[in-house]
Short mmCIF file of C-alpha atoms and ligand atoms in Angstrom, two decimals:
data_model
loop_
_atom_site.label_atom_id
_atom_site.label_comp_id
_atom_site.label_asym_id
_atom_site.label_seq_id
_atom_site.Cartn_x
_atom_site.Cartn_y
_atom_site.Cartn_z
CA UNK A 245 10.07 10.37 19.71
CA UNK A 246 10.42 12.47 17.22
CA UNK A 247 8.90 15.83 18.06
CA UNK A 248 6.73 17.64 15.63
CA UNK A 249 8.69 21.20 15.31
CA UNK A 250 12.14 19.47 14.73
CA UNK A 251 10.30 17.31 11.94
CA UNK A 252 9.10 20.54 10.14
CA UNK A 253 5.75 19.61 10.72
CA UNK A 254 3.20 22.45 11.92
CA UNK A 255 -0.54 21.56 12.86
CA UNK A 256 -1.81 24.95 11.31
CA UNK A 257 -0.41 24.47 7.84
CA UNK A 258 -3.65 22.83 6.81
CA UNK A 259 -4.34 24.59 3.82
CA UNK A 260 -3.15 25.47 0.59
CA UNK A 261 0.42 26.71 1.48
CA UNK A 262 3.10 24.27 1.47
CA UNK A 263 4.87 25.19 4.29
CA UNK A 264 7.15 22.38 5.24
CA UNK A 265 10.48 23.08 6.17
CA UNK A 266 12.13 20.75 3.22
CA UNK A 267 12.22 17.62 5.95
CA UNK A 268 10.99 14.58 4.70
CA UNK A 269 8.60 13.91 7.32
CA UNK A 270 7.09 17.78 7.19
CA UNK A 271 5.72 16.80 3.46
CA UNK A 272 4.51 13.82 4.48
CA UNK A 273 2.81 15.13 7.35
CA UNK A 274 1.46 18.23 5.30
CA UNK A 275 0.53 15.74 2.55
CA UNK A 276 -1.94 13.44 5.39
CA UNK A 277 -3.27 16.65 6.99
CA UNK A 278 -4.28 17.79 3.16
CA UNK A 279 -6.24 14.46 2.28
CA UNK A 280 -7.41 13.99 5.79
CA UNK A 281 -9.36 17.63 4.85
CA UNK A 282 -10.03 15.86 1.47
CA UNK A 283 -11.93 12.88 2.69
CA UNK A 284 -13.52 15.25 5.43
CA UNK A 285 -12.02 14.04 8.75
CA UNK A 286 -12.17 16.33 11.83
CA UNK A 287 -9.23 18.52 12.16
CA UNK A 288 -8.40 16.91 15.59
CA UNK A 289 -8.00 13.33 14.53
CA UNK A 290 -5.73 14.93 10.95
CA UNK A 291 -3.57 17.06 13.40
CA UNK A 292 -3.23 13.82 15.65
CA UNK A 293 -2.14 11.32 12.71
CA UNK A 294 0.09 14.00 11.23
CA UNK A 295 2.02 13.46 14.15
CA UNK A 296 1.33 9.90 14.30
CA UNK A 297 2.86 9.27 11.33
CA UNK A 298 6.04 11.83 11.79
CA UNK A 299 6.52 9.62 15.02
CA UNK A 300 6.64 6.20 13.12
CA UNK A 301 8.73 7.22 10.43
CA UNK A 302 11.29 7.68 13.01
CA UNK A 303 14.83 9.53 12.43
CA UNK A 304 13.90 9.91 8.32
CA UNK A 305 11.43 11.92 9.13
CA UNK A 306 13.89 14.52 9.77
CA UNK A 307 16.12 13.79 6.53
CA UNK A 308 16.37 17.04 4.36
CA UNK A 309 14.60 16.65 0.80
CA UNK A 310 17.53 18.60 -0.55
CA UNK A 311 19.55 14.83 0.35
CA UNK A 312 19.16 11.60 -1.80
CA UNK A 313 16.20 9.43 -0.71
CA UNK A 314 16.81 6.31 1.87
CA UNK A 315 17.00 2.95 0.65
CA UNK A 316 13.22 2.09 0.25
CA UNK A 317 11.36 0.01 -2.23
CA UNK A 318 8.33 1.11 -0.79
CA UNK A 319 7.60 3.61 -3.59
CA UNK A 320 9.05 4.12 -6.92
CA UNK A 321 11.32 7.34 -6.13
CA UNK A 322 12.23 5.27 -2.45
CA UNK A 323 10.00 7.88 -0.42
CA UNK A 324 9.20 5.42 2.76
CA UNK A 325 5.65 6.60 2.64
CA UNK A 326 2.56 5.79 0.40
CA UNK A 327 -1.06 7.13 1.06
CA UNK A 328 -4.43 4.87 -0.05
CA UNK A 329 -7.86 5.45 -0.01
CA UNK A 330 -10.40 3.08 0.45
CA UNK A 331 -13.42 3.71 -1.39
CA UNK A 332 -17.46 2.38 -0.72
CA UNK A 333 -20.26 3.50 -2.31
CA UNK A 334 -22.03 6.42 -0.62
CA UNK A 335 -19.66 7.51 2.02
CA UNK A 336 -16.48 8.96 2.65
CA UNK A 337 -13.47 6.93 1.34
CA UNK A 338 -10.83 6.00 4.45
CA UNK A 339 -7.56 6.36 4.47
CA UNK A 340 -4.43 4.66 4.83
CA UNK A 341 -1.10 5.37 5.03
CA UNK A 342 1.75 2.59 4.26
CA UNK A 343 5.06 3.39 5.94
CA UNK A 344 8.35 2.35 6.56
CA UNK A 345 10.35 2.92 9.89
CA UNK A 346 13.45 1.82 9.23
CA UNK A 347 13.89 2.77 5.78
CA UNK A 348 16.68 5.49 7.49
CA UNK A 349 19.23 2.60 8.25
CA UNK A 350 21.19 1.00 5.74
CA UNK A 351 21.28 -2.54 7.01
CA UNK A 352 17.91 -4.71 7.60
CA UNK A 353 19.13 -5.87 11.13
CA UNK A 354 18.75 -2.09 12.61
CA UNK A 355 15.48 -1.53 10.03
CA UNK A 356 14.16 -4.78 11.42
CA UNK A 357 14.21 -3.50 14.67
CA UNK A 358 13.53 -0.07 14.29
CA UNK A 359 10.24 -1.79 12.60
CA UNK A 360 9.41 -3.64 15.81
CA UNK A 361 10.15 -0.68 17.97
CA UNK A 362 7.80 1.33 15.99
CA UNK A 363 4.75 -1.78 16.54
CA UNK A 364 5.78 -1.88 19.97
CA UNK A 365 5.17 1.82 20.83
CA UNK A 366 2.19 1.67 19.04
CA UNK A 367 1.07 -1.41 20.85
CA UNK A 368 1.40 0.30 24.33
CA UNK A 369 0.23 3.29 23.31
CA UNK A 370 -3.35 2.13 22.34
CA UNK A 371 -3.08 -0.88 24.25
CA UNK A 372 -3.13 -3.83 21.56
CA UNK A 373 -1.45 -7.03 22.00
CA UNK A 374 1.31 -8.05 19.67
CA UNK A 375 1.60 -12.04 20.34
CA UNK A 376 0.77 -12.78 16.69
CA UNK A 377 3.98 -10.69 15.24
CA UNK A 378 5.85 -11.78 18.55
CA UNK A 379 5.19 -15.33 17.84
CA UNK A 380 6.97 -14.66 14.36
CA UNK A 381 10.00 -12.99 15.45
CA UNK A 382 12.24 -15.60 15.13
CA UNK A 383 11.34 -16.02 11.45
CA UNK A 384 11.32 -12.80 10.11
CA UNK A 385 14.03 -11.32 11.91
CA UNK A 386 17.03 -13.48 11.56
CA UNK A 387 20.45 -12.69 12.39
CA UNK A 388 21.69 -12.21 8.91
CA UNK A 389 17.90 -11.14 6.74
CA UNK A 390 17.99 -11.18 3.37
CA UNK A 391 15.14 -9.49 0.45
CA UNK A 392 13.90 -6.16 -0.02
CA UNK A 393 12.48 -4.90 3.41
CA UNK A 394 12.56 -5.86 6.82
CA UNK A 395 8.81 -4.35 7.98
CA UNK A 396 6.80 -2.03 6.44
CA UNK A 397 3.33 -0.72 8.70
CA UNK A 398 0.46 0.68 7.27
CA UNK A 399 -2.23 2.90 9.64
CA UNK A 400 -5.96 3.08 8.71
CA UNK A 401 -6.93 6.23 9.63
CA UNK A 402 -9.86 5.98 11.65
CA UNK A 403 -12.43 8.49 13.33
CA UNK A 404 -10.99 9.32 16.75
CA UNK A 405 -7.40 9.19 16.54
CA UNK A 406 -6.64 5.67 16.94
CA UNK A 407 -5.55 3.87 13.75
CA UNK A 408 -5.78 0.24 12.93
CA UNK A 409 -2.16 -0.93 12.23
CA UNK A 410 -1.23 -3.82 9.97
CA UNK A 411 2.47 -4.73 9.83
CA UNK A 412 4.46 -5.97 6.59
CA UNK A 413 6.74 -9.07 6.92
CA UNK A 414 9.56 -9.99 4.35
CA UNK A 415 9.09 -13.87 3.06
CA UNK A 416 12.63 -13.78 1.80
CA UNK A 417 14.05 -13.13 5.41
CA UNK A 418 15.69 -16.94 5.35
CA UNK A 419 16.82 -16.53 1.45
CA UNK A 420 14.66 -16.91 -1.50
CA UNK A 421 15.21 -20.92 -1.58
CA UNK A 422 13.30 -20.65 1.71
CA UNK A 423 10.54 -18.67 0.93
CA UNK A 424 7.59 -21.04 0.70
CA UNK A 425 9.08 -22.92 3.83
CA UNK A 426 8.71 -19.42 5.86
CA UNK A 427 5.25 -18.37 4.86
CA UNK A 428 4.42 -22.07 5.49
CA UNK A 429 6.13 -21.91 8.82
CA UNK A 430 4.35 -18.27 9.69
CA UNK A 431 0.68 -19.77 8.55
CA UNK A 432 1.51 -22.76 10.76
CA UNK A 433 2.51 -20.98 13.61
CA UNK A 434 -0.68 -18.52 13.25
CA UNK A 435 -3.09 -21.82 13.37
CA UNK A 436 -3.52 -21.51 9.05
CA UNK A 437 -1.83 -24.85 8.63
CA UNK A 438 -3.56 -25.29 5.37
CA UNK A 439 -3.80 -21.66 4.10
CA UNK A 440 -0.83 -22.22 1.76
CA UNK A 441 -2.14 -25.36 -0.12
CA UNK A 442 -5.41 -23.57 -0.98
CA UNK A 443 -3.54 -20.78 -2.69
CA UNK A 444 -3.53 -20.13 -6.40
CA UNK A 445 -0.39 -21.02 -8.48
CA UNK A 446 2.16 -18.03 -8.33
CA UNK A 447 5.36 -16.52 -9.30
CA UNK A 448 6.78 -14.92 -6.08
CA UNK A 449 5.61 -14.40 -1.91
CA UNK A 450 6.49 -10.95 -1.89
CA UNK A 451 4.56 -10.11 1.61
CA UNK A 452 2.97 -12.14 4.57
CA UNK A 453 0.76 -9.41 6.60
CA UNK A 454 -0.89 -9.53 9.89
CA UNK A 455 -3.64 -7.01 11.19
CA UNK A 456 -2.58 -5.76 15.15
CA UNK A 457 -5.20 -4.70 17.43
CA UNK A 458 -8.70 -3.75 17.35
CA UNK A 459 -10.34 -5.11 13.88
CA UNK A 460 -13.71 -7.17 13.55
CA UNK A 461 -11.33 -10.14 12.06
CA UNK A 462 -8.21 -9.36 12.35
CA UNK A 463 -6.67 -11.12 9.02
CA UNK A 464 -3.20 -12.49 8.10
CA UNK A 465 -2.54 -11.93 4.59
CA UNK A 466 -0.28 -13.45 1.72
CA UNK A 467 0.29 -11.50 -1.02
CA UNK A 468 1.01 -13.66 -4.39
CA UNK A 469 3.30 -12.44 -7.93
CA UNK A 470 1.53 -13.13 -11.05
CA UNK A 471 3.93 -12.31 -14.32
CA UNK A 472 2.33 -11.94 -17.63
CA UNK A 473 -1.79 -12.21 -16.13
CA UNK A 474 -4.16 -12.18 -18.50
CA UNK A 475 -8.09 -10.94 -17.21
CA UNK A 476 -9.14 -14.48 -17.81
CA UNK A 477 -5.97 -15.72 -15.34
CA UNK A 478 -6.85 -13.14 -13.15
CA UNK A 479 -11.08 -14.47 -12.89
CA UNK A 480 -9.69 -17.80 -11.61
CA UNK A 481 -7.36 -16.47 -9.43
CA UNK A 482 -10.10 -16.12 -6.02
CA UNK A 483 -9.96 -19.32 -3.93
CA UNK A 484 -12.72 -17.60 -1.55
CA UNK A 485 -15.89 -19.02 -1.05
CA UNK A 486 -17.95 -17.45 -2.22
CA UNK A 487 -16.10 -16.59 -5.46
CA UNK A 488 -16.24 -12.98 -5.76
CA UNK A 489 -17.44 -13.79 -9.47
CA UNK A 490 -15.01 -14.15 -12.36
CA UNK A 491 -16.98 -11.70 -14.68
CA UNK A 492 -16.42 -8.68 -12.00
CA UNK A 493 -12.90 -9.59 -11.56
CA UNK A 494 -12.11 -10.18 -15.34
CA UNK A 495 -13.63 -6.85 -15.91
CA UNK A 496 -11.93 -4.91 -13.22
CA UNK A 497 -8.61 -6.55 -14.77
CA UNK A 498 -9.08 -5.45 -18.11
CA UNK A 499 -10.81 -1.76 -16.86
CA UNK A 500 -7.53 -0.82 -14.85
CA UNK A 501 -5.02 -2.67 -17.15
CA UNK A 502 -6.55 -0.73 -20.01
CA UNK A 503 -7.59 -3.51 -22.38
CA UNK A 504 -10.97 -3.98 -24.73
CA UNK A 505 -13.62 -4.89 -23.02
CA UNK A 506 -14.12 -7.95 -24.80
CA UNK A 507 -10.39 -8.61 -25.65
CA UNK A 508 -7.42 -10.53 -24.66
CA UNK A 509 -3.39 -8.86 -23.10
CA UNK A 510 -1.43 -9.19 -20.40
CA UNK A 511 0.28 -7.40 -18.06
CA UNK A 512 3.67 -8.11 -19.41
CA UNK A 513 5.77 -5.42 -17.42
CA UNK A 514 5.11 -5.37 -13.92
CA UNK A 515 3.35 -7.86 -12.13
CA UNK A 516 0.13 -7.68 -10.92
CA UNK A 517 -0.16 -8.84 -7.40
CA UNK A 518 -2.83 -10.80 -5.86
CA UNK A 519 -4.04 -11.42 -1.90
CA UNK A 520 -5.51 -13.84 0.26
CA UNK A 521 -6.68 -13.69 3.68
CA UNK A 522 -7.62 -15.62 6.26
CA UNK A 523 -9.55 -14.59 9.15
CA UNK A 524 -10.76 -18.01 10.87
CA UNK A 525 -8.65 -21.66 11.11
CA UNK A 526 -11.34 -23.83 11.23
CA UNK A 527 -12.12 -24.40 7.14
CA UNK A 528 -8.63 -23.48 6.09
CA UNK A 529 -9.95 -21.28 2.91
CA UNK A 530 -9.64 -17.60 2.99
CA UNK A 531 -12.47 -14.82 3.90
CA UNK A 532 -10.86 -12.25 1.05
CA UNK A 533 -9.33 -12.06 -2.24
CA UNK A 534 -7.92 -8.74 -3.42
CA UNK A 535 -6.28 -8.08 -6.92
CA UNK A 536 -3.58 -5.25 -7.23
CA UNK A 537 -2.91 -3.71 -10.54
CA UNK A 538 0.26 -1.56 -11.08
CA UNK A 539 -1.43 0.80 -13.09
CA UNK A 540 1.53 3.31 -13.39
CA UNK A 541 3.45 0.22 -15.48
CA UNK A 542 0.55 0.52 -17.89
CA UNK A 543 -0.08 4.38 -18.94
CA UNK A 544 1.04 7.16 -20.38
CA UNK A 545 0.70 9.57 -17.91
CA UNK A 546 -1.51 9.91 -14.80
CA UNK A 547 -4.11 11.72 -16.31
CA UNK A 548 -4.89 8.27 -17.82
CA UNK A 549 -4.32 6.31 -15.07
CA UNK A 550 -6.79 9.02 -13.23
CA UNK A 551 -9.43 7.69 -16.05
CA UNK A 552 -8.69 4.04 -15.31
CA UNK A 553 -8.91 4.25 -11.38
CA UNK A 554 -12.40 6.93 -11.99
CA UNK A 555 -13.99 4.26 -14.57
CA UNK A 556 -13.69 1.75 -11.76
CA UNK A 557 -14.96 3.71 -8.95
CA UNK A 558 -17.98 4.57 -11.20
CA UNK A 559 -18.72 0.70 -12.22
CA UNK A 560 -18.58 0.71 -8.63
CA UNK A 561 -21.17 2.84 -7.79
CA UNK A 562 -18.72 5.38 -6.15
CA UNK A 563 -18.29 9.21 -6.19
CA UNK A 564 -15.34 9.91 -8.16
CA UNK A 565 -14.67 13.12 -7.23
CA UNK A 566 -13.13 12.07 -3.50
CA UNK A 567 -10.22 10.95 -5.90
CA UNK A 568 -9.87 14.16 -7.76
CA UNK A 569 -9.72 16.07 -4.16
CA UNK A 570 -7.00 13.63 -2.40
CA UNK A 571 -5.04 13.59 -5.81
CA UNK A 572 -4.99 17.82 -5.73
CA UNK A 573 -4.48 17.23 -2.05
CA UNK A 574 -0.75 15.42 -2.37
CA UNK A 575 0.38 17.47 -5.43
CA UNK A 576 -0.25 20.36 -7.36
CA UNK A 577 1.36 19.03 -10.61
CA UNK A 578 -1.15 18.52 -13.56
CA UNK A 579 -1.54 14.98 -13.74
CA UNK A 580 -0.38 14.74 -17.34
CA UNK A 581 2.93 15.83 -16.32
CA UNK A 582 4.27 12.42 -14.76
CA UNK A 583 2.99 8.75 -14.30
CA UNK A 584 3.41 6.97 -11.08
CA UNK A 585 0.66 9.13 -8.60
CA UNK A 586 -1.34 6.63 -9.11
CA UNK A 587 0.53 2.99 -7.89
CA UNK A 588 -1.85 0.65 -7.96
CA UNK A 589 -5.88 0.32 -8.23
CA UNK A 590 -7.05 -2.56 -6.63
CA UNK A 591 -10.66 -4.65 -6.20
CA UNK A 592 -11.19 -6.15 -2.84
CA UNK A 593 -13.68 -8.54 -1.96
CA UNK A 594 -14.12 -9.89 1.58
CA UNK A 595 -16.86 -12.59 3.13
CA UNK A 596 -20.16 -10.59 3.75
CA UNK A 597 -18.93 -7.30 2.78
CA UNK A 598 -20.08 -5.02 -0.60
CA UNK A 599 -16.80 -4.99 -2.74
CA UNK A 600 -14.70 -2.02 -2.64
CA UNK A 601 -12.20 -0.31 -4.48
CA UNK A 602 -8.35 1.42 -2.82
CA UNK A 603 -6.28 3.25 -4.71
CA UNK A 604 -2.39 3.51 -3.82
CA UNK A 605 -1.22 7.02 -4.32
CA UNK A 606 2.33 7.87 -4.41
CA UNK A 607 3.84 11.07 -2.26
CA UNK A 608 6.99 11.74 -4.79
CA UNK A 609 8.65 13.50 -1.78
CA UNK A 610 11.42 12.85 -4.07
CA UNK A 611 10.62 12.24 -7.90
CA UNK A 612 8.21 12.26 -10.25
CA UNK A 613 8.70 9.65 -13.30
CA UNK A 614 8.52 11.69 -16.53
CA UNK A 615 5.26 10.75 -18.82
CA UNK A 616 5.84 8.29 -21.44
CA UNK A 617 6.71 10.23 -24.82
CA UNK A 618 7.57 13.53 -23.00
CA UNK A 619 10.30 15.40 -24.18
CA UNK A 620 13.11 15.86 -21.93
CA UNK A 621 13.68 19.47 -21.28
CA UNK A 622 17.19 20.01 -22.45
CA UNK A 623 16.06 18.01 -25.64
CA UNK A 624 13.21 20.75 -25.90
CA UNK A 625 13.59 23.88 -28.57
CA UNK A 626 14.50 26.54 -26.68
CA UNK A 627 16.12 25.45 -23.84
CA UNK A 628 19.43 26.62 -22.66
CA UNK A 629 22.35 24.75 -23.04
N1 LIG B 41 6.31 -0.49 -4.19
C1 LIG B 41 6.10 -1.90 -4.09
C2 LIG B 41 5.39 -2.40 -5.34
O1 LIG B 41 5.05 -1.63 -6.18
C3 LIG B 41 5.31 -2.33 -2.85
C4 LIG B 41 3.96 -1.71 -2.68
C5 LIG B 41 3.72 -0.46 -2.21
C6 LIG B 41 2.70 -2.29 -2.97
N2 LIG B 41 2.38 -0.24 -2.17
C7 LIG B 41 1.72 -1.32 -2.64
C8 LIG B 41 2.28 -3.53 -3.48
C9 LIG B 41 0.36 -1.56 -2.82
C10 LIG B 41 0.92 -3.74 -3.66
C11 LIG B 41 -0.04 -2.77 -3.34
O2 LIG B 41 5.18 -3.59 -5.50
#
C-alpha cells in the first residue's frame, strides 16, 4: 500500500493552496479532495477516497511531476487519472474517477496484473465478489496481450466511503483480428450470448466493461467506434427498448459537436464513441445506451467546450454551475487558455431512469494542449530569445 505521506498527499490541504509535494498521486489526490468539496461531499468520505485513489494508482502515484508521464492512453497528456461528474436534475452531481493501476510498468503483462491486484484488494476490502472478471481472466490477460491498455478501473464516489468500482477490459488482448471473437467470447461467458448481434454497426471494440460489487444491476458494457457520425447516424444508433428517442439524441449530438440546430456535419476527427449495456440475459437487448462525444477534438478552447457541456446540462434541466465549481476545483487556468479539460460530454439513457448527463474532465497533471489559433510564446512579440 502506498501510504499517504510518501505519496505527497495530506488530508488538510483541502482548500485553495496547492500543496502537493510535485508527486503524481499528491495532485491527483488534492485534485478529488477539491471537487469532492465542489459537489458537497462530507469531508470524511473526500479524505477517505483521496487515499483510496492514491492506493489504486499504485507505485505512479509516487512518480515526480518534474519526470515524463507513464505510458497511458487514458488521457491526452498520459496522466493515468480522469475525473467525471454525473449530473441529474435537482441534486448534487456524483463523481467518478477513471484510473489506471498499472500505467507505472512498461509492459501489459505486469500492468495486467497490477490491474487485477488493484480489483482484488478492493474486492476484500469491501467485500464484493469478483467471479464475473475472474471468469474472464483467461481472455483478457493472455500471456503475450496486445492493444492499448491492459485494465483501467473507475470508482463512483459514493456517500460513505465505499465506491462502486467498474473495471476496463482491453478487446484487442488476442490481436485486433480477434477482437469481435473476444467480446463475443466475454458476452458468452457472462450469459449475453446474443448481446453482440443486437449491436449497432461499428468501426472499432475499444472497451468491454463490467460493474463489481454492490449496484442495483450491475451492467457489462461494450463500448462501440463510430468514424465520421453524423447527428442523424448517431439517432439510430440506440438498440434499447425503449428507444431513448432519436430527436433527444440527434440534438444532444449536434449541441456538444457544435453544429446548427437544424443542420447536417460530422465528427470527422475523433470518433465519437457509443455504449451498450446489458443488465439481464433473458431478452438479449440492452437496458442502456450512452453516446460519448470528444468534445476537446471539436473546439477552440475550453471556454467553448465549457458552453457546449453548460447548453446541455441546461436542456437538461440541470444546474450548471456544479460544472463551473469542479472545473475551478481541478485547475486554476482560465479556460480559454487550453482545450482538452473538458474530454468528453456524454448523454446516458438507462431502462426506467430520467436521462442524465457526465462530463469527463481531464487532470493535466502533465500538459495542457495549447488553444487552437494561440500563438506560441516564443513566436509572441516580445518574448526573449
Ligand atoms: N482517452 C481515451 C479516449 O479519449 C479513453 C477514455 C478516457 C474515454 N475517458 C473516456 C473514452 C471517457 C470514452 C469516455 O478515447
Amino acid at each position: 500500500m502506498v501510504s499517504a505521506a510518501h505519496s505527497g498527499f495530506h488530508p488538510d490541504s483541502h482548500g485553495e493552496s496547492r500543496t502537493h509535494t510535485g508527486l503524481l498521486g499528491g495532485l491527483a489526490a488534492e485534485q478529488l479532495l477539491r471537487l469532492c468539496d465542489a459537489v458537497e461531499m462530507s469531508p470524511t468520505d473526500a479524505t477517505a477516497y483521496a487515499q483510496v485513489l492514491t492506493d489504486a494508482l499504485g507505485p505512479v502515484a509516487e512518480r515526480p511531476l518534474a519526470l515524463p508521464p507513464a505510458r497511458s492512453f487514458l488521457s491526452d497528456d498520459h496522466t493515468p487519472v480522469e475525473f467525471s461528474l454525473a449530473f441529474l436534475p435537482g441534486t448534487t452531481p456524483g463523481l467518478r474517477v477513471l484510473l489506471e493501476p498499472g500505467s507505472g510498468s512498461d509492459d501489459l503483462v505486469a500492468n495486467g496484473r497490477i490491474g487485477l491486484g488493484a480489483i482484488r484488494t478492493m474486492a476484500d476490502r469491501w467485500g464484493f465478489a469478483t467471479g464475473q472478471l475472474d471468469r474472464l481472466e483467461d481472455l483478457f490477460f493472455p500471456a503475450s496481450p496486445e492493444g492499448p491498455l491492459a485494465l483501467w478501473c473507475a470508482l463512483e464516489l459514493r456517500p460513505g466511503g465505499v465506491p462502486g468500482v467498474k473495471v476496463y477490459l482491453n478487446p484487442a488482448a488476442n490481436g485486433r483480428d480477434r477482437i469481435v471473437e473476444t467480446v463475443r467470447e466475454a458476452l458468452g461467458r457472462l450469459g449475453h450470448r446474443r448481446a453482440l448481434d443486437a449491436l449497432p454497426p461499428a468501426d472499432a471494440y475499444p472497451f468491454l466493461a463490467l460493474d463489481l460489487g454492490d449496484w442495483d444491476a450491475p451492467r457489462a458494457k461494450i463500448y462501440l467506434t463510430h468514424h465520421g457520425l453524423s447527428a442523424a447516424e448517431a439517432g439510430v444508433l440506440p438498440r434499447t427498448t425503449p428507444h431513448p428517442g432519436r430527436e433527444r439524441v440527434e440534438e444532444f449530438f449536434r449541441t456538444a459537436g457544435g453544429f446548427p440546430a437544424d443542420g447536417g456535419g460530422r465528427l470527422s476527427g475523433r470518433p465519437a464513441l457509443s455504449c451498450h449495456s446489458f443488465t439481464e440475459t433473458a431478452t438479449g437487448l440492452p437496458s442502456g445506451y450512452t453516446l460519448h462525444v470528444p468534445v476537446r477534438d471539436y473546439v477552440r478552447h475550453d471556454g467553448q467546450a465549457r458552453e457546449r457541456a453548460t447548453a446541455v446540462l441546461r436542456r437538461h434541466g440541470i444546474d450548471s454551475t456544479w460544472l463551473d465549481r469542479a472545473l475551478a476545483a481541478i485547475t486554476s487556468r482560465r479556460l480559454e487558455d487550453g482545450v482538452g479539460l473538458i474530454a468528453y460530454v456524454a448523454l446516458v439513457h438507462e431502462r426506467g431512469r430520467p436521462p442524465r448527463v457526465t462530463v469527463y474532465v481531464s487532470s493535466e497533471a502533465y500538459e495542457v494542449r495549447p488553444p487552437l489559433g494561440a500563438v506560441p510564446s516564443h513566436e509572441r512579440a516580445g518574448a526573449a530569445l
